[in-house]
């Protein structure tokens, strides 16, 4: 008889687990078999789809093309992303919507910048021939494409290839508007990609009529003019609605190259371009040959605007300042502004003529073609600026945008850092001797004369522009670490107001790192005013057309932050005074007006500088060539010091000359008739230039009384400004 035994709980659990394991193993086995069978079927089907040798090549090419298109799309999207940040703001259409009129201290208009949107005219009221001229010349298929015109781009590529040069552009009006609204004129692939993406975005947000209207209102048309309405007023002295066909063609010709085809700069070129525009209108079918024949026989003639284009570089600089204030919210919602500028029109005319006269007279001998100048008062107010020889030919501002090696004119900032840290005093004895720095290899800068002068006071070393001393001082600033010493100099540069970063390289103490003219003037201004920050500005006061003052710059120097100790500034004034009286800057001496400053000349005489100041003004001067070619042995003590002297002599006429902070009675200013002779010497050589406007002392006194009377009345809200070769002397 069989005996049955009751299974325990653990035995039952073990049996169930074994059953589950067996089921799982069987299920996985059957799944694996099915997967194998499925893969076999896929492979078998794929074998039947195997292309022919020709088909295999086509598939491979298509796959590669798809891969590269995907990579390119990702890359272009990444490049376009920064551009779209500019359109995330709600008021993107108003970002450039500023209309600024600059006036001088007497209220006379100096110039205008921005968009005259308050006088903008509806596109329906614009002359039909002006709109057609713009479309025929810039974008004939404007109403057919979607922001980018592949057909027009292909046509431009073919035309340029046939001409072996750039004769046609492929950008649509929408692309040009995108550039005007959000981008700059930089010629790069990245900008073109951003421009294309933004053109598509604009087409999705605005109608064709709105895009065309914005383009005609905001396009730059030369001579500081934006938009067709202001161009009609500037070039022909009339309302845009009254333009003739010939005049409209001349304005339409400015879209391509406003500087090159400006009728005020080159009338024959402007007329030839207008004839091309008329031909384009016939070719596009907008007009017949008979309709344009009268305009061809009687080309447009602009109104005479002699001596009106002054201070253009300075006004561009001031307009950038206004845009920054507007972006910071300091101007509220106001977009039409009257700016009382710090610019002195008479002084501005003088420095422009002096610069051009020196270049014409001495430029060929020295093989130099360009100059730049910045003159500031000691609060930072911009009194005059030269950004190049001809604004009509080039709006590139060499005083603000060009980065150039300053040579020995940079050395005062090294001395200032050493004075601040107690490394030296003006009378400390320093030794001009062979000096080497370990920069991974020994670097041993030499003096210009390849010799050494031995022991001398620091004030003499700066006056003689000894190269080894700044290197030694930099080592002491860093306590043996040359890089740490440069960091101390960089700290001084930031404190005195340098807006551009100076490259941190071993030769930096000798002026090998590039700087701008305006930064050099700003830095020396801190020495001149006793160590206070005085960043350059143009807007002394900003008001609405109704006269409400909405912004006023801080005019009280005592309220400016003290960025370097006063004793450092005083010591630097003593030392830089020695440069003019007994050093390399003797050519910058002014009769009866004490001056201080420093010369600078870089390797192979590519750049020549003089940066200096009096008790009233600070002026930085640069001479050189745009293409960085060497001059014919031009030094900072030659043409730069000469221009400094002529500019500062005129600036000190009819004012109370002040002594430089820290100088004694032996340097006290005195009235010297030779100063007036020096300032007037240029005008004697240029009788056709006309009489320069200057306020007399009595006139200035009356003006101050009027200002004081006006300040007694409420004026609205006011806010405050919240390469490594050894250089020559």
XYZ file of C-alpha atoms in Angstrom:
729
model
C 0.000 0.000 0.000
C 1.451 3.314 -1.144
C 1.976 5.875 1.505
C 1.206 9.516 0.607
C 2.971 12.333 2.326
C 1.643 15.887 2.503
C 4.072 18.391 0.902
C 5.337 21.144 3.088
C 4.903 24.809 2.186
C 8.549 25.222 1.178
C 8.425 22.168 -1.046
C 5.302 23.518 -2.799
C 7.057 26.855 -3.329
C 10.149 25.167 -4.726
C 8.077 23.108 -7.165
C 6.243 26.202 -8.422
C 9.510 28.050 -8.924
C 10.869 25.119 -10.960
C 7.723 25.137 -13.073
C 8.063 28.860 -13.637
C 11.717 28.493 -14.571
C 10.890 25.781 -17.078
C 8.118 27.900 -18.606
C 10.364 30.969 -18.852
C 13.176 28.948 -20.440
C 10.775 27.473 -22.972
C 9.248 30.891 -23.752
C 12.644 32.515 -24.303
C 13.709 29.627 -26.514
C 10.589 29.939 -28.671
C 11.045 33.783 -28.801
C 14.636 33.393 -29.922
C 13.580 31.019 -32.670
C 10.962 33.474 -33.879
C 13.491 36.356 -33.859
C 15.935 34.253 -35.874
C 13.212 33.408 -38.330
C 12.191 37.087 -38.590
C 15.773 38.227 -39.167
C 16.215 35.546 -41.794
C 13.083 36.715 -43.574
C 14.296 40.375 -43.448
C 17.694 39.407 -44.788
C 16.139 37.292 -47.495
C 13.875 40.173 -48.503
C 16.829 42.612 -48.416
C 18.851 40.347 -50.681
C 16.075 40.559 -53.236
C 16.227 44.428 -52.934
C 19.994 44.568 -53.554
C 20.490 47.375 -56.126
C 22.515 47.141 -59.236
C 26.046 48.635 -59.204
C 24.683 51.913 -60.576
C 21.837 51.916 -58.085
C 24.244 51.218 -55.243
C 26.180 54.380 -56.143
C 22.985 56.442 -56.243
C 21.840 55.150 -52.848
C 25.259 55.827 -51.338
C 25.340 59.369 -52.708
C 21.805 60.041 -51.488
C 22.627 58.777 -48.000
C 25.772 60.870 -47.838
C 23.905 63.939 -49.076
C 21.182 63.436 -46.486
C 23.817 63.112 -43.761
C 25.636 66.258 -44.791
C 22.370 68.195 -45.154
C 21.402 67.173 -41.650
C 24.801 68.223 -40.282
C 24.645 71.504 -42.220
C 21.140 72.215 -40.982
C 22.205 71.683 -37.373
C 25.271 73.864 -37.926
C 23.309 76.716 -39.541
C 20.675 76.570 -36.818
C 23.409 76.865 -34.205
C 24.856 79.866 -36.034
C 21.467 81.535 -36.377
C 20.513 81.090 -32.722
C 22.445 84.192 -31.521
C 20.693 86.299 -34.154
C 17.239 85.285 -32.955
C 18.049 86.538 -29.477
C 17.757 90.052 -30.893
C 14.134 89.504 -31.833
C 12.929 88.010 -28.575
C 12.099 91.419 -27.190
C 8.578 92.768 -27.583
C 9.677 96.067 -29.108
C 12.109 94.724 -31.696
C 10.674 97.053 -34.339
C 11.613 100.055 -32.184
C 15.168 99.072 -31.287
C 16.671 101.309 -33.945
C 13.739 103.709 -33.922
C 15.680 106.746 -32.717
C 15.626 110.202 -34.263
C 18.453 112.275 -32.763
C 19.320 115.900 -33.488
C 22.661 117.088 -32.112
C 23.056 120.770 -31.240
C 26.059 122.696 -29.953
C 26.278 124.954 -26.904
C 24.472 127.759 -28.770
C 21.617 125.544 -29.936
C 22.807 125.426 -33.559
C 22.252 122.064 -35.233
C 25.469 120.086 -35.737
C 23.936 117.032 -37.359
C 21.321 114.312 -37.179
C 21.403 110.570 -36.717
C 18.856 107.791 -36.654
C 15.487 107.356 -38.295
C 13.184 110.278 -38.994
C 10.202 108.151 -38.077
C 8.205 111.131 -36.821
C 8.217 112.438 -40.392
C 7.901 109.065 -42.099
C 5.500 109.004 -45.042
C 3.058 106.204 -45.825
C 4.213 104.000 -48.666
C 1.058 104.865 -50.599
C 2.217 108.505 -50.666
C 5.725 107.754 -51.940
C 6.325 108.470 -55.647
C 5.633 105.368 -57.698
C 8.827 105.865 -59.688
C 10.905 105.871 -56.457
C 9.437 102.553 -55.292
C 9.917 101.029 -58.749
C 13.492 102.323 -58.923
C 14.274 100.641 -55.587
C 12.667 97.354 -56.640
C 14.271 97.333 -60.105
C 17.704 97.905 -58.620
C 17.616 95.919 -55.378
C 15.056 93.121 -55.717
C 12.909 92.692 -58.843
C 11.292 89.500 -57.563
C 10.446 91.009 -54.181
C 6.746 90.083 -54.377
C 7.492 86.553 -55.607
C 10.066 85.135 -53.172
C 9.723 84.259 -49.484
C 12.660 86.231 -48.100
C 15.422 84.391 -49.947
C 15.560 84.349 -53.743
C 17.443 81.282 -55.049
C 16.849 82.397 -58.634
C 18.276 85.847 -57.987
C 21.179 84.360 -56.052
C 22.020 82.015 -58.933
C 21.817 84.896 -61.405
C 24.183 86.982 -59.253
C 26.684 84.113 -58.966
C 26.714 83.645 -62.740
C 27.087 87.384 -63.404
C 29.925 87.696 -60.897
C 31.697 84.660 -62.343
C 31.494 86.107 -65.856
C 32.795 89.471 -64.695
C 35.482 87.878 -62.502
C 34.379 90.151 -59.675
C 31.375 91.318 -57.673
C 28.966 93.098 -60.031
C 25.657 91.847 -58.612
C 24.416 91.061 -55.125
C 22.171 88.155 -54.278
C 20.594 89.609 -51.139
C 16.893 90.366 -51.204
C 15.317 93.487 -49.721
C 14.141 91.344 -46.800
C 17.695 90.146 -46.148
C 18.993 93.708 -46.289
C 16.299 94.801 -43.836
C 17.248 91.940 -41.505
C 20.835 93.154 -41.602
C 19.798 96.754 -40.934
C 17.549 95.799 -38.021
C 19.573 93.165 -36.225
C 23.074 92.666 -37.653
C 26.141 94.658 -38.705
C 28.128 95.064 -41.918
C 30.630 92.338 -41.103
C 31.406 90.244 -44.176
C 31.348 86.658 -42.945
C 29.562 83.377 -43.620
C 28.101 83.442 -40.116
C 26.449 86.811 -40.730
C 25.012 85.688 -44.071
C 23.474 82.612 -42.439
C 21.964 84.723 -39.665
C 20.689 87.143 -42.289
C 18.968 84.335 -44.209
C 17.239 82.932 -41.119
C 16.088 86.369 -39.997
C 14.770 87.135 -43.502
C 12.559 84.060 -43.304
C 11.416 85.144 -39.850
C 10.557 88.650 -41.075
C 8.562 87.253 -43.991
C 6.512 85.185 -41.533
C 5.817 88.173 -39.270
C 5.310 91.090 -41.668
C 3.527 91.719 -44.938
C 5.466 92.591 -48.091
C 4.197 96.166 -47.849
C 5.455 96.485 -44.255
C 8.853 95.043 -45.162
C 9.268 97.421 -48.094
C 8.176 100.398 -45.964
C 10.652 99.555 -43.192
C 13.438 99.131 -45.747
C 12.796 102.484 -47.403
C 12.617 104.193 -43.987
C 15.738 102.632 -42.478
C 18.263 102.064 -45.250
C 21.508 104.032 -44.886
C 21.883 106.443 -47.818
C 25.193 108.170 -47.097
C 26.298 111.304 -45.253
C 24.657 110.140 -42.044
C 21.242 109.983 -43.747
C 18.764 107.155 -43.118
C 15.599 106.636 -45.158
C 14.317 108.070 -48.413
C 12.496 111.005 -46.782
C 15.619 112.341 -45.060
C 17.662 111.572 -48.218
C 15.302 113.695 -50.310
C 15.627 116.560 -47.843
C 19.404 116.212 -47.527
C 20.378 115.790 -51.169
C 17.658 117.786 -52.944
C 16.120 120.004 -50.259
C 12.574 118.793 -50.897
C 9.923 116.411 -49.660
C 10.233 112.867 -50.964
C 6.798 113.189 -52.590
C 8.163 115.922 -54.853
C 11.117 113.954 -56.269
C 11.510 113.809 -60.025
C 12.329 110.578 -61.813
C 16.017 111.576 -62.139
C 16.233 112.417 -58.432
C 14.473 109.194 -57.425
C 16.917 107.207 -59.569
C 19.878 108.892 -57.892
C 18.528 108.069 -54.420
C 17.790 104.464 -55.444
C 21.375 104.191 -56.633
C 22.601 104.873 -53.106
C 21.252 101.605 -51.665
C 24.160 99.602 -53.079
C 27.094 101.791 -51.980
C 26.010 105.051 -50.282
C 29.559 106.270 -49.677
C 30.760 105.567 -53.208
C 27.735 107.012 -55.025
C 26.898 109.939 -52.741
C 26.240 112.981 -54.989
C 27.905 115.210 -52.379
C 31.083 113.138 -52.641
C 31.257 112.101 -56.301
C 28.561 113.621 -58.507
C 29.732 111.985 -61.788
C 29.654 108.552 -60.135
C 26.217 109.283 -58.662
C 24.860 110.271 -62.077
C 26.345 107.212 -63.744
C 24.758 105.038 -61.083
C 21.402 106.807 -61.578
C 21.624 106.021 -65.298
C 22.119 102.343 -64.405
C 19.017 102.499 -62.199
C 16.960 103.947 -65.063
C 18.206 101.187 -67.347
C 17.215 98.615 -64.710
C 13.704 100.071 -64.612
C 13.384 99.645 -68.377
C 14.837 96.135 -68.239
C 12.406 95.172 -65.451
C 9.477 96.439 -67.503
C 8.540 99.196 -65.074
C 9.123 102.018 -67.590
C 9.738 102.380 -71.312
C 12.875 103.790 -72.891
C 10.944 106.866 -73.910
C 9.800 107.514 -70.333
C 13.377 107.554 -68.995
C 14.956 109.479 -71.862
C 14.223 112.885 -70.311
C 15.750 111.830 -67.006
C 18.843 110.550 -68.806
C 19.272 113.836 -70.693
C 18.711 115.924 -67.547
C 20.386 114.160 -64.597
C 19.634 115.262 -61.031
C 21.700 117.961 -59.323
C 21.945 117.932 -55.501
C 21.700 121.074 -53.418
C 24.961 122.667 -52.335
C 25.936 121.655 -48.803
C 29.443 123.022 -48.423
C 31.006 122.871 -44.969
C 27.955 121.152 -43.461
C 29.427 117.705 -43.032
C 31.418 118.254 -39.871
C 31.938 116.054 -36.844
C 30.499 112.988 -38.591
C 32.778 110.563 -36.773
C 32.021 112.258 -33.459
C 28.287 112.171 -34.148
C 28.451 108.455 -34.948
C 30.207 107.954 -31.610
C 27.559 110.041 -29.861
C 24.732 108.153 -31.552
C 26.092 104.863 -30.200
C 26.075 106.451 -26.753
C 22.418 107.467 -27.175
C 21.468 103.952 -28.264
C 23.146 102.519 -25.162
C 21.293 104.970 -22.917
C 18.018 104.057 -24.607
C 18.719 100.336 -24.220
C 19.465 100.900 -20.518
C 16.071 102.550 -20.076
C 17.496 105.975 -19.153
C 15.487 107.752 -21.855
C 12.121 106.210 -21.065
C 9.955 105.653 -24.125
C 11.185 108.770 -25.917
C 12.609 108.146 -29.395
C 12.760 111.655 -30.870
C 15.544 113.439 -29.040
C 17.431 116.736 -28.987
C 20.971 116.211 -27.716
C 23.051 119.115 -26.516
C 26.510 117.872 -27.414
C 29.929 118.514 -25.928
C 31.357 118.920 -29.450
C 32.872 122.313 -30.294
C 32.109 122.864 -34.018
C 34.817 125.480 -34.499
C 37.427 123.277 -32.835
C 36.188 120.278 -34.813
C 36.639 122.126 -38.105
C 40.092 123.233 -37.053
C 41.383 119.774 -36.126
C 39.971 118.282 -39.331
C 41.731 120.940 -41.417
C 44.924 120.675 -39.393
C 44.992 116.902 -39.813
C 44.376 117.112 -43.560
C 46.917 119.916 -43.974
C 49.637 117.932 -42.187
C 48.894 114.796 -44.210
C 48.959 116.699 -47.501
C 52.136 118.551 -46.654
C 54.146 115.824 -44.910
C 52.308 112.579 -45.681
C 54.135 111.785 -48.934
C 57.560 112.232 -47.312
C 56.650 110.052 -44.344
C 54.587 107.633 -46.490
C 51.598 107.969 -44.165
C 47.977 108.322 -45.289
C 45.732 108.332 -42.218
C 45.353 110.039 -38.865
C 42.984 109.903 -35.903
C 42.456 112.263 -32.980
C 40.330 112.394 -29.830
C 40.122 115.495 -27.623
C 38.318 115.333 -24.269
C 37.718 117.789 -21.495
C 38.609 116.517 -18.053
C 35.090 115.278 -17.304
C 35.229 113.112 -20.436
C 33.226 115.409 -22.727
C 34.237 114.826 -26.350
C 35.278 118.165 -27.846
C 36.589 116.951 -31.211
C 37.246 113.685 -33.027
C 38.995 112.786 -36.272
C 38.266 109.235 -37.378
C 39.898 109.426 -40.793
C 40.555 111.739 -43.717
C 37.221 111.461 -45.523
C 33.978 110.326 -43.913
C 32.317 110.241 -47.313
C 34.830 107.666 -48.522
C 34.950 105.571 -45.346
C 32.807 105.602 -42.220
C 35.292 103.328 -40.429
C 36.225 105.276 -37.303
C 39.953 104.871 -36.731
C 39.689 106.672 -33.402
C 37.200 104.174 -31.979
C 37.239 100.966 -34.023
C 40.873 100.524 -35.070
C 43.120 98.583 -32.691
C 46.751 99.714 -33.002
C 49.946 99.147 -31.056
C 50.621 102.245 -28.899
C 54.358 101.721 -28.469
C 55.992 103.742 -25.720
C 52.879 105.870 -25.189
C 51.589 102.873 -23.194
C 54.456 102.949 -20.673
C 52.841 105.547 -18.343
C 50.290 102.938 -17.258
C 53.115 100.632 -16.137
C 54.718 103.497 -14.218
C 51.324 104.377 -12.692
C 50.899 100.802 -11.427
C 54.423 100.904 -9.980
C 53.746 104.238 -8.242
C 50.478 102.879 -6.857
C 52.140 99.768 -5.385
C 55.069 101.726 -3.962
C 57.601 100.061 -6.274
C 59.082 103.436 -7.265
C 58.744 107.157 -6.802
C 59.467 109.742 -9.508
C 62.943 110.369 -8.100
C 63.791 106.713 -7.421
C 66.994 105.553 -9.083
C 66.506 102.885 -11.728
C 69.194 101.177 -13.798
C 69.029 100.774 -17.561
C 70.801 97.453 -18.056
C 70.364 94.213 -20.017
C 67.078 92.731 -18.835
C 65.632 89.337 -19.720
C 62.312 87.673 -18.943
C 61.624 83.953 -19.021
C 58.570 83.360 -21.220
C 59.393 79.728 -21.916
C 62.546 81.054 -23.478
C 64.686 84.052 -22.569
C 63.277 87.309 -23.977
C 65.609 90.284 -23.730
C 64.071 93.546 -25.033
C 66.509 96.248 -26.055
C 66.422 100.019 -26.316
C 66.014 101.775 -29.629
C 69.708 102.658 -29.740
C 70.837 99.127 -28.749
C 72.723 100.620 -25.808
C 72.209 101.122 -22.066
C 72.363 104.359 -20.093
C 72.963 103.032 -16.577
C 71.530 104.682 -13.459
C 69.011 107.517 -13.633
C 65.865 108.772 -11.847
C 62.606 107.125 -12.913
C 61.292 110.475 -14.179
C 64.234 110.649 -16.605
C 63.771 107.022 -17.682
C 60.196 107.785 -18.729
C 61.218 111.019 -20.471
C 63.883 109.159 -22.451
C 61.518 106.233 -23.057
C 63.918 103.560 -21.845
C 62.548 100.106 -22.719
C 64.211 98.000 -20.041
C 62.745 99.935 -17.095
C 59.031 99.057 -17.698
C 60.057 95.386 -17.928
C 61.894 95.636 -14.613
C 58.956 97.457 -13.021
C 56.570 94.796 -14.279
C 58.729 92.098 -12.651
C 58.653 93.970 -9.354
C 54.881 94.471 -9.581
C 54.480 90.701 -9.884
C 57.174 89.984 -7.280
C 59.187 88.060 -9.820
C 56.187 86.810 -11.799
C 55.944 88.688 -15.083
C 52.351 87.574 -15.734
C 51.248 88.688 -12.263
C 52.845 92.063 -12.937
C 50.870 92.426 -16.154
C 47.717 91.632 -14.213
C 48.409 94.671 -12.015
C 48.788 96.858 -15.118
C 45.534 95.459 -16.497
C 43.864 96.407 -13.240
C 44.983 100.016 -13.729
C 43.681 100.018 -17.316
C 40.251 98.848 -16.215
C 40.109 101.423 -13.450
C 40.985 104.378 -15.676
C 38.266 103.453 -18.183
C 39.690 101.296 -20.995
C 36.661 99.808 -22.764
C 38.605 97.297 -24.890
C 40.526 94.406 -23.388
C 44.286 94.709 -23.882
C 45.995 91.465 -24.896
C 47.953 89.851 -22.081
C 51.291 89.075 -23.762
C 54.865 89.490 -22.472
C 55.491 92.617 -24.557
C 52.400 94.389 -23.225
C 54.383 96.730 -20.880
C 56.207 98.057 -23.959
C 53.009 98.849 -25.866
C 52.875 95.799 -28.124
C 49.226 94.969 -27.308
C 46.694 96.852 -29.438
C 44.540 99.707 -28.105
C 42.197 102.355 -29.505
C 42.814 106.089 -29.680
C 39.756 106.839 -27.552
C 40.922 104.424 -24.837
C 44.335 106.078 -24.705
C 42.722 109.503 -24.346
C 40.473 108.155 -21.584
C 43.388 106.635 -19.687
C 45.547 109.762 -19.822
C 42.518 111.825 -18.805
C 42.579 110.069 -15.429
C 46.101 111.418 -14.884
C 45.098 114.902 -16.013
C 42.066 115.241 -13.723
C 43.704 113.966 -10.562
C 42.823 110.286 -10.767
C 39.065 110.329 -11.442
C 37.145 108.205 -13.915
C 36.083 110.268 -16.935
C 34.776 108.030 -19.690
C 34.133 109.872 -22.969
C 30.620 111.083 -23.689
C 28.892 113.372 -26.188
C 25.451 113.877 -24.655
C 25.745 116.698 -22.158
C 21.971 116.980 -22.020
C 19.094 115.162 -23.730
C 15.641 116.662 -24.169
C 12.405 115.897 -25.975
C 11.225 118.132 -28.838
C 8.910 119.766 -26.279
C 11.945 120.849 -24.247
C 11.633 118.401 -21.349
C 15.102 117.403 -20.142
C 15.154 113.648 -19.620
C 18.890 113.125 -19.115
C 21.858 115.184 -18.000
C 25.457 113.998 -17.738
C 27.381 114.567 -14.528
C 29.432 117.716 -15.027
C 30.920 117.942 -11.536
C 34.312 116.268 -11.651
C 34.359 116.002 -7.854
C 31.413 113.608 -8.045
C 33.245 111.237 -10.371
C 34.736 108.114 -8.710
C 38.377 108.276 -7.649
C 39.875 105.328 -9.536
C 43.565 105.882 -8.815
C 44.991 107.715 -5.793
C 45.487 111.427 -6.275
C 49.180 111.171 -5.376
C 49.712 108.702 -8.250
C 48.088 111.117 -10.715
C 50.176 114.016 -9.385
C 53.401 112.034 -9.707
C 52.472 110.977 -13.235
C 51.795 114.602 -14.158
C 55.286 115.584 -12.987
C 56.855 112.731 -14.925
C 54.910 113.267 -18.145
C 55.597 116.997 -17.967
C 59.289 116.104 -18.180
C 58.635 114.254 -21.466
C 57.518 117.516 -23.079
C 60.109 119.799 -21.530
C 63.192 117.573 -21.768
C 62.226 114.311 -23.462
C 60.866 113.003 -26.738
C 57.782 115.238 -26.821
C 59.284 118.726 -27.157
C 57.360 119.265 -30.407
C 54.117 119.292 -28.364
C 55.039 122.401 -26.360
C 52.386 125.151 -26.243
C 53.358 128.801 -25.706
C 52.171 129.837 -22.252
C 50.216 126.605 -21.636
C 51.912 123.794 -19.692
C 51.436 120.378 -21.309
C 52.396 116.818 -20.439
C 52.296 113.673 -22.508
C 54.092 110.748 -24.088
C 55.237 109.811 -27.576
C 54.952 106.339 -29.026
C 56.439 104.696 -32.116
C 56.066 101.006 -32.921
C 58.214 98.499 -34.743
C 59.136 99.412 -38.326
C 57.458 102.788 -37.766
C 53.989 101.386 -38.473
C 52.237 103.527 -35.833
C 53.152 106.885 -34.366
C 51.393 108.419 -31.334
C 51.321 111.403 -29.099
C 48.986 111.394 -26.109
C 49.035 114.395 -23.822
C 47.089 116.965 -21.890
C 46.953 120.433 -20.413
C 45.037 121.673 -17.394
C 41.920 121.861 -19.609
C 41.974 119.129 -22.255
C 43.398 115.702 -23.052
C 44.244 114.764 -26.657
C 45.357 111.482 -28.209
C 46.762 111.468 -31.765
C 47.627 108.540 -34.037
C 49.216 108.481 -37.504
C 49.625 105.386 -39.678
C 48.249 103.423 -42.622
C 45.089 101.342 -42.859
C 46.941 98.416 -44.417
C 49.517 98.351 -41.587
C 52.378 99.193 -43.934
C 55.424 100.889 -42.448
C 55.924 104.640 -42.674
C 59.149 106.366 -43.596
C 60.734 106.684 -40.122
C 57.820 108.646 -38.661
C 57.997 108.937 -34.865
C 55.522 110.094 -32.263
C 57.536 113.260 -31.785
C 56.983 114.340 -35.407
C 53.545 114.540 -37.051
C 51.511 113.337 -34.022
C 53.113 115.933 -31.743
C 52.669 118.551 -34.467
C 48.928 117.857 -34.777
C 48.603 117.786 -30.987
C 50.225 121.207 -30.814
C 48.013 122.781 -33.484
C 44.798 121.263 -32.097
C 45.522 122.199 -28.491
C 46.670 125.705 -29.409
C 43.306 126.439 -31.007
C 41.420 124.767 -28.151
C 43.043 127.126 -25.607
C 42.153 130.341 -27.406
C 39.690 132.554 -25.503
C 39.561 130.302 -22.444
C 41.089 130.495 -18.988
C 43.993 128.067 -19.212
C 44.405 125.990 -16.067
C 47.596 124.529 -14.677
C 48.086 120.777 -14.683
C 47.208 119.260 -11.319
C 50.326 118.911 -9.174
C 52.594 121.325 -11.061
C 54.112 124.301 -9.271
C 54.070 128.035 -9.982
C 57.010 127.665 -12.343
C 54.576 126.037 -14.806
C 51.726 128.460 -14.227
C 49.873 129.323 -17.485
C 50.491 132.769 -18.933
C 48.952 134.587 -21.878
C 51.329 134.313 -24.807
C 50.493 135.917 -28.196
C 52.472 133.146 -29.878
C 49.645 130.752 -29.010
C 47.234 132.674 -31.228
C 49.867 132.841 -33.967
C 50.349 129.092 -33.775
C 46.596 128.430 -33.912
C 46.153 130.839 -36.817
C 49.080 129.562 -38.858
C 46.971 126.846 -40.396
C 44.220 129.237 -41.487
C 46.805 131.440 -43.173
C 47.729 128.450 -45.318
C 44.081 127.681 -46.076
C 42.365 130.996 -46.879
C 39.601 129.178 -48.755
C 38.565 127.399 -45.564
C 36.753 130.458 -44.283
C 36.502 131.988 -40.862
C 36.099 129.558 -37.988
C 33.360 130.112 -35.465
C 34.397 130.657 -31.832
C 32.507 132.145 -28.913
C 34.132 135.168 -27.338
C 34.654 135.249 -23.536
C 31.757 137.733 -23.290
C 29.546 135.458 -25.369
C 30.339 132.507 -23.155
C 29.583 134.584 -20.076
C 26.170 135.545 -21.481
C 25.494 131.931 -22.365
C 26.277 130.828 -18.807
C 23.848 133.463 -17.489
C 21.129 132.146 -19.801
C 21.826 128.592 -18.645
C 21.632 129.627 -15.002
C 18.310 131.362 -15.619
C 16.957 128.275 -17.357
C 17.991 126.017 -14.489
C 15.686 127.935 -12.119
C 12.697 126.397 -13.915
C 11.619 122.771 -13.629
C 13.339 120.815 -16.360
C 11.804 117.385 -15.938
C 13.423 114.265 -14.566
C 17.204 114.224 -14.555
C 19.483 111.254 -14.099
C 23.281 110.963 -13.783
C 25.728 108.919 -15.764
C 24.790 106.512 -13.566
C 53.486 91.421 -31.560
C 56.529 91.749 -29.441
C 59.347 93.791 -30.957
C 60.771 96.517 -28.775
C 58.984 99.800 -29.497
C 60.744 103.055 -30.101
C 60.109 106.273 -28.241
